[in-house]
mmCIF file of C-alpha atoms in Angstrom:
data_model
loop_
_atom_site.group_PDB
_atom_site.id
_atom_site.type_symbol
_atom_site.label_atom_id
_atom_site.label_comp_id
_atom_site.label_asym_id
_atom_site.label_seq_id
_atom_site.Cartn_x
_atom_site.Cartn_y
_atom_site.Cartn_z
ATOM 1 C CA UNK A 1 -3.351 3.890 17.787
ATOM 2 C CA UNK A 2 -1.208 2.563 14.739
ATOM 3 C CA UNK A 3 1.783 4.085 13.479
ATOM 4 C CA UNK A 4 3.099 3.872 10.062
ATOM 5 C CA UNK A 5 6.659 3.806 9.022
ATOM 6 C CA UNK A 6 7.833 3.396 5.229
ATOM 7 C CA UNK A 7 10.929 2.010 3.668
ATOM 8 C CA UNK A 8 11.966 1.056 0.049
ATOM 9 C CA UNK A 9 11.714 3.732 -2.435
ATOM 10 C CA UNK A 10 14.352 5.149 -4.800
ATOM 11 C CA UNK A 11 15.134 5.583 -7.980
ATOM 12 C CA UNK A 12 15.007 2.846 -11.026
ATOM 13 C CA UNK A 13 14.781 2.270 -14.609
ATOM 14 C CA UNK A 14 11.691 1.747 -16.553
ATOM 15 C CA UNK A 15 11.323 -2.125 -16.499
ATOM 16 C CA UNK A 16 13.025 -2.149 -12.740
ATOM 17 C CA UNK A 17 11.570 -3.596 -9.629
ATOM 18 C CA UNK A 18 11.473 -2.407 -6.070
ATOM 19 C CA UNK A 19 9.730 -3.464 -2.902
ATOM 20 C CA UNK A 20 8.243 -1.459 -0.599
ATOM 21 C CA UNK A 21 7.828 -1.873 3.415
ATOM 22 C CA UNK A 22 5.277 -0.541 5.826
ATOM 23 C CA UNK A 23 6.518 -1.305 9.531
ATOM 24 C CA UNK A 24 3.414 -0.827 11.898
ATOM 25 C CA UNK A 25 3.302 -0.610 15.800
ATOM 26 C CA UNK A 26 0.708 -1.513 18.029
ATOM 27 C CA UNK A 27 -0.283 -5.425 18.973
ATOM 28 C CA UNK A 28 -3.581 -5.424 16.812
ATOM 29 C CA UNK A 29 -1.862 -4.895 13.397
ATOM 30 C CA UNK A 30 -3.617 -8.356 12.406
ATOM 31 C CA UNK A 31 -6.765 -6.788 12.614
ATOM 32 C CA UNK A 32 -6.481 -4.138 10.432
ATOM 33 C CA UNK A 33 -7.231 -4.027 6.549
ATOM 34 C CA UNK A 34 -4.346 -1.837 4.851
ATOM 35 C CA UNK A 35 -3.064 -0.446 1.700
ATOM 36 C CA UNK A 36 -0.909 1.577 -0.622
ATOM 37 C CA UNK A 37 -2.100 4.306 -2.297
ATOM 38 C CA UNK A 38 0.418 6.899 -4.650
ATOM 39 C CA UNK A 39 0.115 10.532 -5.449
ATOM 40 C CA UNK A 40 2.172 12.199 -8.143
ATOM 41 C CA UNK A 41 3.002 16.389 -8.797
ATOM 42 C CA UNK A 42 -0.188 18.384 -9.028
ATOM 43 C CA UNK A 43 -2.442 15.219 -9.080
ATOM 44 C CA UNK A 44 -5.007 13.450 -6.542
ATOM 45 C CA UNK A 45 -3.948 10.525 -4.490
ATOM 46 C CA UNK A 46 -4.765 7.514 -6.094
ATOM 47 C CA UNK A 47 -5.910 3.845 -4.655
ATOM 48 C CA UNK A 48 -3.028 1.442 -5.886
ATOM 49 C CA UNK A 49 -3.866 -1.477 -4.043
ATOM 50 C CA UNK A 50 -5.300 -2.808 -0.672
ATOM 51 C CA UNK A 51 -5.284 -6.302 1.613
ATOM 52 C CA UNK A 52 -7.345 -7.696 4.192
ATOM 53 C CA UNK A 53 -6.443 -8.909 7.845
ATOM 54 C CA UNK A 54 -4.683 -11.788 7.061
ATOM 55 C CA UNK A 55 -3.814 -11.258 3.464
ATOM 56 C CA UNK A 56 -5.946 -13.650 2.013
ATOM 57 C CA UNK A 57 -7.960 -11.003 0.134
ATOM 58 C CA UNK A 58 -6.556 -8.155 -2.205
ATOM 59 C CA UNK A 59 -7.266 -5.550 -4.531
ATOM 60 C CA UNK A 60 -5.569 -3.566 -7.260
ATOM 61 C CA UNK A 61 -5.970 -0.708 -9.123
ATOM 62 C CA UNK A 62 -6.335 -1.572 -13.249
ATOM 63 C CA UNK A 63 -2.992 0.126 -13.406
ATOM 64 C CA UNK A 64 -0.722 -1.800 -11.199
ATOM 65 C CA UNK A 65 -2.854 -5.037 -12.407
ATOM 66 C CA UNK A 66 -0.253 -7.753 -13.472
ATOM 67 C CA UNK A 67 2.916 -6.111 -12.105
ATOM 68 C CA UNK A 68 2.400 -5.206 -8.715
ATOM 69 C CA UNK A 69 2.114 -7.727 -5.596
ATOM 70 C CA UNK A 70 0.657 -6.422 -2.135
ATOM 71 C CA UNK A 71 1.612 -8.285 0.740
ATOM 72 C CA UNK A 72 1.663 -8.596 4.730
ATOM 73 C CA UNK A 73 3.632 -10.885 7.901
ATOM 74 C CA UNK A 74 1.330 -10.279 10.559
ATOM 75 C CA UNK A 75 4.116 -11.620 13.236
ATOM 76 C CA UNK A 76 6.779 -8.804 11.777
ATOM 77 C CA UNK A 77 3.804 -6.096 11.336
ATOM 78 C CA UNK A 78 4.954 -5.577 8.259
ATOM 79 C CA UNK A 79 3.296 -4.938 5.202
ATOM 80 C CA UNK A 80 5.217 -5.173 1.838
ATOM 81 C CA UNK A 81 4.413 -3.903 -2.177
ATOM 82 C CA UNK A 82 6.348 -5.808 -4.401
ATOM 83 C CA UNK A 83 6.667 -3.848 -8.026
ATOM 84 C CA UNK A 84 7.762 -4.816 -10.716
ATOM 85 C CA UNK A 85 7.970 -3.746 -14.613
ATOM 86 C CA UNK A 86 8.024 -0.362 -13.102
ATOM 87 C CA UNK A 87 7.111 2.216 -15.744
ATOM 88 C CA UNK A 88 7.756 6.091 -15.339
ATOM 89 C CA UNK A 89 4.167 6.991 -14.270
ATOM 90 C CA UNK A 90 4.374 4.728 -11.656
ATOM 91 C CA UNK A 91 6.745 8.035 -10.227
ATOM 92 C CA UNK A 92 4.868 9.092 -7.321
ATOM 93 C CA UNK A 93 5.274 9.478 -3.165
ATOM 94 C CA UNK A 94 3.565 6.093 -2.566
ATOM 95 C CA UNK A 95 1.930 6.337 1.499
ATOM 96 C CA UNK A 96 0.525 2.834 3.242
ATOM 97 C CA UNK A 97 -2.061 2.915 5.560
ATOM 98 C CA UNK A 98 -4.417 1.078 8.042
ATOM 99 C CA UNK A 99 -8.439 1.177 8.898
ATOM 100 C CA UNK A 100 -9.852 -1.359 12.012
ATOM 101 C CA UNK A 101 -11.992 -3.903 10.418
ATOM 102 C CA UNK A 102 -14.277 -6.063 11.612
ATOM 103 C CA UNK A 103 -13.576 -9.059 9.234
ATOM 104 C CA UNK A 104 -11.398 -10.436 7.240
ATOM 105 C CA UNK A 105 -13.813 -9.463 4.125
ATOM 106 C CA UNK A 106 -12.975 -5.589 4.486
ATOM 107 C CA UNK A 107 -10.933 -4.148 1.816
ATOM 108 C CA UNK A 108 -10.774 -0.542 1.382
ATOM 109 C CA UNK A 109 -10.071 1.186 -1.827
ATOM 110 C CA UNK A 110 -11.269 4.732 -1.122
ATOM 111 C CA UNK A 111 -8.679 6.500 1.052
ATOM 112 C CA UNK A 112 -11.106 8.769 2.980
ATOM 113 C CA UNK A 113 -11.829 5.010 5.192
ATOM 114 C CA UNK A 114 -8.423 5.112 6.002
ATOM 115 C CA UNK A 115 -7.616 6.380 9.604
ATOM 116 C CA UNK A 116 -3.982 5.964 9.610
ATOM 117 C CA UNK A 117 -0.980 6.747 7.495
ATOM 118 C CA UNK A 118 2.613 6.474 7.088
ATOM 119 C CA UNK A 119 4.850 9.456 5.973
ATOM 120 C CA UNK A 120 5.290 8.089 2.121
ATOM 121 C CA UNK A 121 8.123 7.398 0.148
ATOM 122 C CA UNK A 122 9.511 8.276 -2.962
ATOM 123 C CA UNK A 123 9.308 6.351 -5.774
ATOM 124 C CA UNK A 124 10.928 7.628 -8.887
ATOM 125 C CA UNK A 125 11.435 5.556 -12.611
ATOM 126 C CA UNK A 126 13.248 6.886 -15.241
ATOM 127 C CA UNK A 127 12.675 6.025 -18.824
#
């Protein structure tokens, strides 16, 4: 059993930068593939970007491409999304999460392999 906690949103200006932080519990965080996805007013939840086991591998969404930077410390269980150049449809209630994986190959983009998930946090840029 993981759980999820989430720190670091707010409010910024377009052109800002925040980070966020996903604290994790449990003593297997390092074997768990995790990622950030973001879901804004009346739309779907949306894959922003995703990191293996020990963070050598990542993914990102075309959007976030370029100005976002996913991260993790395996001895803090603590995974991080640095953004930057923040632009206002980046607004959204951005959630982390964790899957078990088997190597350090897994990265999962589509949220439905996701078994675990933190409460979100609001990210808001103004133009």
């Amino acid at each position: 059993q993981v759980q999820l906690v989430e720190s670091g949103g707010g409010l910024v200006q377009a052109g800002g930068s925040l980070r966020l932080s996903c604290a994790a519990s449990g003593r297997t965080f390092s074997t768990y593939a995790m990622g950030y996805f973001r879901q804004a007013p009346g739309k779907e939840r949306d894959f922003v970007a995703a990191i293996s086991w020990s963070g050598a591998n990542t993914y990102y969404a075309d959007s976030v491409k370029g100005r976002f930077t996913i991260s993790r410390d395996n001895a803090k269980n603590t995974m991080y999304l640095q953004m930057n150049k923040l632009k206002p449809e980046d607004t959204a209630v951005y959630y982390c999460a964790a899957v078990a994986a088997y190597s350090d190959y897994v990265i999962e983009y589509d949220s439905y392999k996701y078994d675990y998930w933190g409460q979100g946090t609001q990210v808001t840029v103004s133009s």
